[in-house]
Short mmCIF file of C-alpha atoms and ligand atoms in Angstrom, two decimals:
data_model
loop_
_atom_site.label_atom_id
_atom_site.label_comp_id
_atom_site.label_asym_id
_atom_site.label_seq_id
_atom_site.Cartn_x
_atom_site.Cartn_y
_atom_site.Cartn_z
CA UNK A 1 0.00 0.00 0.00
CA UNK A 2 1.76 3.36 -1.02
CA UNK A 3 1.32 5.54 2.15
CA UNK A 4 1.96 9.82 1.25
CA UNK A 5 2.29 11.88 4.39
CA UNK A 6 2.27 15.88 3.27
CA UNK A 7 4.63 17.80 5.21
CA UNK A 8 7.46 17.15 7.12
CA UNK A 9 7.36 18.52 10.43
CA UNK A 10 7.37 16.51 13.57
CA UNK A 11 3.62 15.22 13.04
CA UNK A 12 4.15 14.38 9.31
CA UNK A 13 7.83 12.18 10.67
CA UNK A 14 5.88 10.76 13.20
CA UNK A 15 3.28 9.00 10.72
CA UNK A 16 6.29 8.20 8.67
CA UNK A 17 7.46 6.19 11.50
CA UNK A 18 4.10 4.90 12.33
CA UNK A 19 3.49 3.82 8.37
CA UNK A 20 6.90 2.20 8.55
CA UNK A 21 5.93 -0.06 11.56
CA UNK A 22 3.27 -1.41 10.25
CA UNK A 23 5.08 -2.30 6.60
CA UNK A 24 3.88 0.52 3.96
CA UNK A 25 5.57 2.07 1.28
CA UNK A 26 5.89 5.56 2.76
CA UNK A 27 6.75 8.86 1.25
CA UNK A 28 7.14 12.34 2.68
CA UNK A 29 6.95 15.09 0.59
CA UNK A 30 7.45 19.05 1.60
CA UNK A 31 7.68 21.85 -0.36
CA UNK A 32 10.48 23.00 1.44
CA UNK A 33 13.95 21.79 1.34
CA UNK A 34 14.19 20.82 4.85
CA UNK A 35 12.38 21.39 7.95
CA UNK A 36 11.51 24.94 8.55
CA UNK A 37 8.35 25.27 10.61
CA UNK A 38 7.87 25.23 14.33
CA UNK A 39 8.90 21.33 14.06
CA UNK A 40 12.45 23.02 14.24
CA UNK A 41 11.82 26.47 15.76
CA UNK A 42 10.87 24.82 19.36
CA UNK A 43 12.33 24.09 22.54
CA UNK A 44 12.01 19.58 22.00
CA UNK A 45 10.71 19.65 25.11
CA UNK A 46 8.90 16.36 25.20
CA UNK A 47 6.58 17.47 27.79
CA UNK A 48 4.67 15.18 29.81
CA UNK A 49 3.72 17.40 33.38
CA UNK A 50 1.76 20.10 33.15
CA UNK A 51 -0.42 18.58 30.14
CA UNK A 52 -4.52 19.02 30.28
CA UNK A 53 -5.79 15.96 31.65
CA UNK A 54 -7.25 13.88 29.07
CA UNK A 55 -5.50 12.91 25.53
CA UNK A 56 -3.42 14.87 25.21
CA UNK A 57 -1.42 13.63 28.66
CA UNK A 58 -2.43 10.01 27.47
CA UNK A 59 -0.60 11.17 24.34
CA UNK A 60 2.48 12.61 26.01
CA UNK A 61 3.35 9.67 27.54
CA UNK A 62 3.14 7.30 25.21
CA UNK A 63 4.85 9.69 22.38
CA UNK A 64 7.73 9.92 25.17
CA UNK A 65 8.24 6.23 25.38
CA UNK A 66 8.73 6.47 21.64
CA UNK A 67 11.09 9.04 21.56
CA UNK A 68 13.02 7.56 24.17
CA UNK A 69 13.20 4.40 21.77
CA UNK A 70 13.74 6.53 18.65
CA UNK A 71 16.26 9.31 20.02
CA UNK A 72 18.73 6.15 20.56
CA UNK A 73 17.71 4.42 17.02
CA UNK A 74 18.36 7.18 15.47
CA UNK A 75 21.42 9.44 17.30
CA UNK A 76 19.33 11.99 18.69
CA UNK A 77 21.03 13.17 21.94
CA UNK A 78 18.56 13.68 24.64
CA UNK A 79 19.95 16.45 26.11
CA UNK A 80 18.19 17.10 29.45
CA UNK A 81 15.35 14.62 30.78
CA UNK A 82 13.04 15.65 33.89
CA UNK A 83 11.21 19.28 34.67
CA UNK A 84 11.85 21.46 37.29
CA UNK A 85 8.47 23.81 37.81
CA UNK A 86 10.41 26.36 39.73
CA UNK A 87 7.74 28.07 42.88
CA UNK A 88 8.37 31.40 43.25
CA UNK A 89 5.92 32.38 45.74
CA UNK A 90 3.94 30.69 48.04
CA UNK A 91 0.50 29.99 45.92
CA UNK A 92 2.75 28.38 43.37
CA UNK A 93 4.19 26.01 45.87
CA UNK A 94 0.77 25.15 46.83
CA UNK A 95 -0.53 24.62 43.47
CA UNK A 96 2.80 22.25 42.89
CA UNK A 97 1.65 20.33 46.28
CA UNK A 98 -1.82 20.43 45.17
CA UNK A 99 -0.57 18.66 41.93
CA UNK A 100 2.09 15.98 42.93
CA UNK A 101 -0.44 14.99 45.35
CA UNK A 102 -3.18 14.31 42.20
CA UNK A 103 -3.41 10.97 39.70
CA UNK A 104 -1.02 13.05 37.34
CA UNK A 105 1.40 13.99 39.90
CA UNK A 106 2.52 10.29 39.61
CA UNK A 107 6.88 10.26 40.15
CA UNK A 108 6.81 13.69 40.88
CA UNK A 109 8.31 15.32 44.25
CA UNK A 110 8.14 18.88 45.39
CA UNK A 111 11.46 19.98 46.58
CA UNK A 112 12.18 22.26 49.48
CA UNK A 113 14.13 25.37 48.97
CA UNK A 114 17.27 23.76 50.41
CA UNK A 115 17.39 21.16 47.98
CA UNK A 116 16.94 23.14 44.69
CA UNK A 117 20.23 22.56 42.66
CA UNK A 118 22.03 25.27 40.93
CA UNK A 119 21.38 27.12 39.06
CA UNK A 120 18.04 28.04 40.67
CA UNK A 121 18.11 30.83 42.89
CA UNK A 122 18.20 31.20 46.17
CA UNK A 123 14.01 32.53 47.87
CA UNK A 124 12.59 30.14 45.71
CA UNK A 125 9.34 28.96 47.55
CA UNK A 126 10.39 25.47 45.91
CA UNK A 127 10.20 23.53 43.04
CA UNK A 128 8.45 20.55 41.74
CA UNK A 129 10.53 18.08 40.14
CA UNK A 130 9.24 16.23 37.55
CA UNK A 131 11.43 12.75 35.90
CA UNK A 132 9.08 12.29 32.92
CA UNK A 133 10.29 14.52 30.43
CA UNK A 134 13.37 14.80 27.98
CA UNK A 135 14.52 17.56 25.47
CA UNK A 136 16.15 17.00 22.33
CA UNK A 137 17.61 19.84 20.15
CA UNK A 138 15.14 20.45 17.52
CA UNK A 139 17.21 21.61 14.59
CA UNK A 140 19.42 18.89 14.92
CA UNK A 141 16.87 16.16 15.59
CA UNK A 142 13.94 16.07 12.57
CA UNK A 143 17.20 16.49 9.88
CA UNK A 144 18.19 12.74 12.16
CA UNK A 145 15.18 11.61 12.26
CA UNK A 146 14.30 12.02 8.70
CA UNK A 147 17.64 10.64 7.68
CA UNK A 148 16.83 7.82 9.97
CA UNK A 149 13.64 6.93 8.49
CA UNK A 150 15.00 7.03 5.22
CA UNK A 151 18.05 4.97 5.95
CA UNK A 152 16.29 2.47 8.41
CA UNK A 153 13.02 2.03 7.14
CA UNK A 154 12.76 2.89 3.31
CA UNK A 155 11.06 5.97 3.50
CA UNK A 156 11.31 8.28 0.59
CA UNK A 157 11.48 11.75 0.57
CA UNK A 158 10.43 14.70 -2.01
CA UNK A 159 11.84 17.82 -0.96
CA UNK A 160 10.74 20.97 -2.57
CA UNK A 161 7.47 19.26 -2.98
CA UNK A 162 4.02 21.23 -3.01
CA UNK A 163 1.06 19.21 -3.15
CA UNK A 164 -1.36 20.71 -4.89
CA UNK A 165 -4.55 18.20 -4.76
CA UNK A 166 -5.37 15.03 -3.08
CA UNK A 167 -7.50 13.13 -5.40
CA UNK A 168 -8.37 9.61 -5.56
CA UNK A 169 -5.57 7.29 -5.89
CA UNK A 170 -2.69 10.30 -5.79
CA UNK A 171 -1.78 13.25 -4.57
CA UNK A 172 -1.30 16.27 -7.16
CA UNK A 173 2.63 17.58 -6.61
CA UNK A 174 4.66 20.18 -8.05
CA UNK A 175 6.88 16.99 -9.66
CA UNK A 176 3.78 15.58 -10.80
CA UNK A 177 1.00 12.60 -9.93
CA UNK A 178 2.45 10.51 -7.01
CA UNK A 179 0.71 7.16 -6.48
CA UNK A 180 -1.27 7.22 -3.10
CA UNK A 181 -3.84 4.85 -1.27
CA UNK A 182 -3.74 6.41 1.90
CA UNK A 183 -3.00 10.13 2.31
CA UNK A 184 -2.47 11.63 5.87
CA UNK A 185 -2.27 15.94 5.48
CA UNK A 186 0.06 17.45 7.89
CA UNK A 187 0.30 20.53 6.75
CA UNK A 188 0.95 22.49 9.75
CA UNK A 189 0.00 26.13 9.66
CA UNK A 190 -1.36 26.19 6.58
CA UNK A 191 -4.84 25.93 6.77
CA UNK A 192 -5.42 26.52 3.04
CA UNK A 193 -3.76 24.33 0.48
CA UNK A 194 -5.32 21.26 1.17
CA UNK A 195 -8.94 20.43 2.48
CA UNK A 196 -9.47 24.01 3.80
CA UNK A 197 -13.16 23.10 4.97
CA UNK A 198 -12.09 19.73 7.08
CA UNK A 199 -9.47 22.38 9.16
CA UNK A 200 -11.62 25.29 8.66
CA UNK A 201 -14.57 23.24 10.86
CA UNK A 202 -12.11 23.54 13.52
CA UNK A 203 -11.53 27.48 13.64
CA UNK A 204 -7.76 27.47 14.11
CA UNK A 205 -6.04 30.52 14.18
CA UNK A 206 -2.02 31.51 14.33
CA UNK A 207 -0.32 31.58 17.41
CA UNK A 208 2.79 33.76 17.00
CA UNK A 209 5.88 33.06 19.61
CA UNK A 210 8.91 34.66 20.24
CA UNK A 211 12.59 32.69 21.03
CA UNK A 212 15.81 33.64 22.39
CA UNK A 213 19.06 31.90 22.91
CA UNK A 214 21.48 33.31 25.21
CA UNK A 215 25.15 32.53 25.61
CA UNK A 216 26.71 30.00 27.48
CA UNK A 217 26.04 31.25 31.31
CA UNK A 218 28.96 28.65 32.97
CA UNK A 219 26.78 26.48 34.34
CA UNK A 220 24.33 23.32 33.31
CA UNK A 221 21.01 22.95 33.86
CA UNK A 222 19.74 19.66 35.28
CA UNK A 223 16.62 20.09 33.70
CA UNK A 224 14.47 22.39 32.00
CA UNK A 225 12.75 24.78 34.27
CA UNK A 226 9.53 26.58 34.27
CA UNK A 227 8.16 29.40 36.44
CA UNK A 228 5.04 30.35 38.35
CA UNK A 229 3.91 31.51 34.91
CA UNK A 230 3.61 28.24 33.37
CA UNK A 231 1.03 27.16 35.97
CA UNK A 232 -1.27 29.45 34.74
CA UNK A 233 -0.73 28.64 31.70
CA UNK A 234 -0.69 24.75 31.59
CA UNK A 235 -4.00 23.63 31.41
CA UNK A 236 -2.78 20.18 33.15
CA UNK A 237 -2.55 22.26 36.46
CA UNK A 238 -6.16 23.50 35.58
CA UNK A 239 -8.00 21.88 37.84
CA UNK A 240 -5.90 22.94 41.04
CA UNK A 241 -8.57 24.63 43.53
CA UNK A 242 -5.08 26.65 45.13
CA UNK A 243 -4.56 27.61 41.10
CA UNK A 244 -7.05 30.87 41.01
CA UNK A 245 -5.21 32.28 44.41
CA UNK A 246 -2.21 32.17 42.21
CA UNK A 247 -3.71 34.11 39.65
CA UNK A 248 -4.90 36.79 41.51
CA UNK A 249 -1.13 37.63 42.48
CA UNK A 250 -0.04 37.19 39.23
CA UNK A 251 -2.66 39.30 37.76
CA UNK A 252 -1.63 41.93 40.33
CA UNK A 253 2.37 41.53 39.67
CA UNK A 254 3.02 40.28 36.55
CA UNK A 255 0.18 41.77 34.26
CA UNK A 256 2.94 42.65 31.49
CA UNK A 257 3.81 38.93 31.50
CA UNK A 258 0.11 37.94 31.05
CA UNK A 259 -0.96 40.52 28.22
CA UNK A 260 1.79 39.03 26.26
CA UNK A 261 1.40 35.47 26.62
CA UNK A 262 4.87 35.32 28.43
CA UNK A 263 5.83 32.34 30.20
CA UNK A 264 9.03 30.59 31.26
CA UNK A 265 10.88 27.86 29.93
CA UNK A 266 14.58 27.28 29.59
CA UNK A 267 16.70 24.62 28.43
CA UNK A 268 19.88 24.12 27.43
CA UNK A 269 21.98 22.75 24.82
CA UNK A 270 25.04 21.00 24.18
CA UNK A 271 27.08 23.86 23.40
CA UNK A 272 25.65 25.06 26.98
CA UNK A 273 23.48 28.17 25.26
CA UNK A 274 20.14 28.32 26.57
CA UNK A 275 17.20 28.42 24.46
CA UNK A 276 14.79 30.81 26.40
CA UNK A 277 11.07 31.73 25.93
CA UNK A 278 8.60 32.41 25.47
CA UNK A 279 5.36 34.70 24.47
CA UNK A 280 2.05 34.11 23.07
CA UNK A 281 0.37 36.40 19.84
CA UNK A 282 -2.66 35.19 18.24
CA UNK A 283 -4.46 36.37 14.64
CA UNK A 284 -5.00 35.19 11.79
CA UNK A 285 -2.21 36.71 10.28
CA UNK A 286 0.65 37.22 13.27
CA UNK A 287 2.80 40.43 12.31
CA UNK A 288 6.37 38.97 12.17
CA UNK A 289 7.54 41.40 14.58
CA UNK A 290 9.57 40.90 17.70
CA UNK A 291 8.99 43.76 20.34
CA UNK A 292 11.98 44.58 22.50
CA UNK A 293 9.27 44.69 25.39
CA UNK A 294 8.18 40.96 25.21
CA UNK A 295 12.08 40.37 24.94
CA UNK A 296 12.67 42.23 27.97
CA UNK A 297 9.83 40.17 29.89
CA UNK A 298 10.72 36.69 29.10
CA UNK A 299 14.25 37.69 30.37
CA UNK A 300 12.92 39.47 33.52
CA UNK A 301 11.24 36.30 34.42
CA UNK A 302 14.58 34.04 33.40
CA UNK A 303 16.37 36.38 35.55
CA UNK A 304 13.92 36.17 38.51
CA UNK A 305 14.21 32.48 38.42
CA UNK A 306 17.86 31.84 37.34
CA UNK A 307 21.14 33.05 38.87
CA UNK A 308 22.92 34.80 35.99
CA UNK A 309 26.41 35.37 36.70
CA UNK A 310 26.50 38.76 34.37
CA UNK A 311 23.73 40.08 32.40
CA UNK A 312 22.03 37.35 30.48
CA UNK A 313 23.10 38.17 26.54
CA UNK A 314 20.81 37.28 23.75
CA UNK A 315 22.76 35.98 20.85
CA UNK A 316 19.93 34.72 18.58
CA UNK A 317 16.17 35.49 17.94
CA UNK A 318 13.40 34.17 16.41
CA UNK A 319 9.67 33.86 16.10
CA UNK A 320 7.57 30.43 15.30
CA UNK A 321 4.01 29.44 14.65
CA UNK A 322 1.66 27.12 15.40
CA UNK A 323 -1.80 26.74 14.87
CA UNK A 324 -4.27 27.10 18.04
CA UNK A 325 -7.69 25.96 18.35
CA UNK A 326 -10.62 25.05 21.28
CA UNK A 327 -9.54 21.69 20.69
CA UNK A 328 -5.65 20.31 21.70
CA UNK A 329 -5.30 18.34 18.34
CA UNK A 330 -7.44 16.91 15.73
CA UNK A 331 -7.62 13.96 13.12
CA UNK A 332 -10.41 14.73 10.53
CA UNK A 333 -11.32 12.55 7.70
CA UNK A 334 -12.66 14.50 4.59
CA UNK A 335 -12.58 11.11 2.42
CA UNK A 336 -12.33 7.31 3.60
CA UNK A 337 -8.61 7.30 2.53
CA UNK A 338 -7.47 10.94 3.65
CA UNK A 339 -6.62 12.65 6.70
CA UNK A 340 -5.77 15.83 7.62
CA UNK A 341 -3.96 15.69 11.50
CA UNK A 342 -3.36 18.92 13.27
CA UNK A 343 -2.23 19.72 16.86
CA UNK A 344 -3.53 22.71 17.87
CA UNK A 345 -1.95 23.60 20.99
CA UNK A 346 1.31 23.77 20.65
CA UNK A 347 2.13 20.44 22.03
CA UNK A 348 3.30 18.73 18.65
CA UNK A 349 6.92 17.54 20.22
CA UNK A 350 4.92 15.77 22.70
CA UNK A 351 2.35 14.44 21.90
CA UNK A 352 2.90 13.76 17.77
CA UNK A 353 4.02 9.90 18.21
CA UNK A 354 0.69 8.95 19.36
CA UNK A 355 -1.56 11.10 17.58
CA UNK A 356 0.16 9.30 14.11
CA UNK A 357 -0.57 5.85 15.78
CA UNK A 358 -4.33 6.88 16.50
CA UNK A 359 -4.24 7.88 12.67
CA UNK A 360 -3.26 4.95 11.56
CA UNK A 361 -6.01 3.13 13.69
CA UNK A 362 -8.58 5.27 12.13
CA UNK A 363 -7.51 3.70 8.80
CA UNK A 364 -7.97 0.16 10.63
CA UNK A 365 -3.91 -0.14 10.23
CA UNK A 366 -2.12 -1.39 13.15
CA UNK A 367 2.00 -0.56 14.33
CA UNK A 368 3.40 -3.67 14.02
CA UNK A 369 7.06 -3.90 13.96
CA UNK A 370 9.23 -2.80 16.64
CA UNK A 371 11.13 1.35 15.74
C1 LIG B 1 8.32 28.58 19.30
C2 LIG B 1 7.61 27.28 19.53
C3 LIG B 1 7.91 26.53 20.66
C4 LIG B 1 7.27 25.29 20.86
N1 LIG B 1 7.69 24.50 21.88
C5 LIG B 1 7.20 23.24 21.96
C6 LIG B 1 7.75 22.32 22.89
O1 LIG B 1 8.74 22.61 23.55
N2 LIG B 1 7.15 21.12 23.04
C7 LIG B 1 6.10 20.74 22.25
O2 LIG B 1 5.57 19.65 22.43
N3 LIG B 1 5.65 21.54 21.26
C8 LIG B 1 6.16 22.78 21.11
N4 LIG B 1 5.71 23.61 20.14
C9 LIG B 1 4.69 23.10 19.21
C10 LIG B 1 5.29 22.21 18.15
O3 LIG B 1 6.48 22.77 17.64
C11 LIG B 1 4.25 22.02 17.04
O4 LIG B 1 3.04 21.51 17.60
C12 LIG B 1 4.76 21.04 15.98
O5 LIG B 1 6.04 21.38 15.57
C13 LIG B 1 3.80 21.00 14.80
O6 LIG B 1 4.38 20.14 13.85
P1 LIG B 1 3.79 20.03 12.39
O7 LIG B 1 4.51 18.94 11.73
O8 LIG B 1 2.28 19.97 12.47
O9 LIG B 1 4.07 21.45 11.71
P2 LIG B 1 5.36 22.07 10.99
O10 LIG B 1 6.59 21.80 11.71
O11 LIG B 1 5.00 23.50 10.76
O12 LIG B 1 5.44 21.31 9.60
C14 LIG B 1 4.45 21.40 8.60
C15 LIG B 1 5.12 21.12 7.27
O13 LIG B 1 4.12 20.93 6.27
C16 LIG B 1 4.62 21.44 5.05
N5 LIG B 1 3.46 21.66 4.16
C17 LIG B 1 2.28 22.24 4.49
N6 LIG B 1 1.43 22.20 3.45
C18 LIG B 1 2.10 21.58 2.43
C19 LIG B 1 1.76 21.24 1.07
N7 LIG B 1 0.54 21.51 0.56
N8 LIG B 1 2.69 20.63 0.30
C20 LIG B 1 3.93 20.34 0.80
N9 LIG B 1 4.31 20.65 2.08
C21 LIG B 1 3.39 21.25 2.87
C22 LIG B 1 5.37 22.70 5.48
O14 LIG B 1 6.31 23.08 4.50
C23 LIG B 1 5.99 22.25 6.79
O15 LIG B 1 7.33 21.76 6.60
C24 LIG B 1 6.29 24.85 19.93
C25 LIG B 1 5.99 25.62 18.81
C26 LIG B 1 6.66 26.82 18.59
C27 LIG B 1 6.34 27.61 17.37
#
């Protein structure tokens, strides 16, 4: 069965892999010549705490067991594993309680302010530490993966690829007819090429995001680390009753923070840079600006959280996209042998593994073969 996944971001690899396992002929095609889109403008933070209760957790975990299997198939270095959801003041630390003491709070531990490693700084209420997740460097791992899938499982790629038309039995390219029984439409944020009424029945817009990477401070994180912000912005800590107490302060103290979307995270990399963000814009069309005043409060928070040895200094920036929706994902099936799979919550690192196994279950295919 000749399998065509459109695009070749981290959903569209992911049912590449999944195809694979289960023994199709799978190509990729993408009208770019690599990976461009947010599949490579993220932090790979395969994040498993903190996600809304529901599928898209159910997803996270199982999509981390898979990269954990895959990163070492295929020479991805995983380059931090576990969270640490840094308190800063005291309704934080009891939303963090509230949650390591829930079903989803499962291997988690909330550490006191004495036994917060370094580089977290010192007046920290405290931090909860969470083992489940890992990061990967994002720019460096789909180029791998893709490579991977190629060399150790046959798929083909067509670069530089746009598909035009899915019709029956093909897919309409740039290069041509391709031969196609199944067709699964990752398309990312384009909501227009292909199928525009299956994603349109979902109402995404553009979320806009902006990224920094500051130099090498000295010292290594043990983890990635998120802030007081992140709780409020998580929906998996949602249903904490301490959560709206924590809200009220922020509202009162960090109201910049909120208007713009800004929350924490920070990882590192192997070069010990840290990739810092981020903020939240949404539209339908995002301007492709980055204002020096959501710059200023992502590192404000970093700062708050982090003990910078000298001023922290920015030595790249970018912005990515993703698209955003009521729902966290969605698999729609405009004909019996399309789909069209977007997640819509900026969760695609995490949670694309098992979305592209449901997919291929909605087809009536099942993984078979080991990664
Ligand atoms: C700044 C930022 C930070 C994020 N951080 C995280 C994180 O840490 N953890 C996490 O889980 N998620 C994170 N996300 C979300 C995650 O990156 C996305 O959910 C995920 O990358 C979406 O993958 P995708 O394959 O759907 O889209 P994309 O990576 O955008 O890929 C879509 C591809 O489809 C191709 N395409 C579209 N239409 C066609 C066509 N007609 N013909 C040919 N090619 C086509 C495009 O060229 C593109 O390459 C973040 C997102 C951003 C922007």
């Amino acid at each position: 069965m000749q399998f065509v996944v459109v695009g070749a971001g981290i959903v569209g690899l992911a049912h590449a892999l999944a195809a694979a396992r289960a023994g199709l002929a799978v190509t990729v095609i993408d009208r770019e010549a690599r990976a461009n889109g947010a599949s490579i403008r993220n932090f790979g933070f395969v994040t498993v705490t903190g996600q809304q209760a529901g599928d898209t957790w159910r997803r996270a975990r199982r999509s981390r067991e898979i990269w954990a299997e895959v990163s070492e198939a295929a020479g991805i270095p995983v380059l931090h594993r576990g969270l640490l959801m840094a308190a800063r003041r005291p309704e934080a630390r009891a939303v963090i309680e509230e949650f390591a003491r829930g079903p989803m709070g499962e291997g988690c531990r909330v550490l006191a302010p004495e036994e917060l490693p370094p580089p977290l700084r010192h007046g920290l209420a405290a931090a909860l530490y969470s083992p489940h997740e890992l990061r990967v460097e994002p720019r460096e791992a789909l180029p791998r993966l893709a490579a991977w899938l190629e060399a150790h499982h046959g798929v083909r790629f067509l670069w530089r690829t746009h598909v035009r038309a899915v019709e029956p039995g093909r897919v309409d390219t740039t290069r041509g007819p391709i031969p196609a029984d199944r067709v699964v439409v990752c398309p990312g944020n384009d909501f227009l090429s292909l199928f525009p009424e299956a994603i349109a029945a979902h109402r995404p817009v553009r979320c806009k995001l902006s990224m920094l990477r500051l130099s090498d401070p000295g010292w290594r994180l043990p983890a990635a680390v998120m802030s007081d912000l992140g709780l409020v912005r998580y929906l998996g800590y949602a249903g904490a009753s301490s959560l709206p107490v924590l809200r009220t302060r922020l509202d009162a103290e960090q109201s910049g923070q909120l208007a713009h979307g800004v929350h924490l995270i920070v990882v590192q990399s192997a070069d010990g840079t840290l990739v810092v963000g981020d903020s939240h814009h949404y539209g339908d069309t995002p301007d492709p600006f980055l204002a020096a005043e959501t710059e200023a409060l992502i590192l404000e928070e970093a700062r708050a959280v982090l003990q910078f040895p000298t001023a922290p200094r920015v030595i790249e920036r970018w912005v990515g996209e993703y698209p955003s929706a009521a729902v966290p994902a969605f698999i729609a099936a405009p004909t019996p042998e399309s789909r069209v799979v977007m997640v819509t919550s900026g969760t695609g690192m995490s949670t694309a593994f098992a979305l592209a196994e449901e997919t291929l279950a909605s087809f009536g295919i099942a993984a078979t073969l080991p990664a």
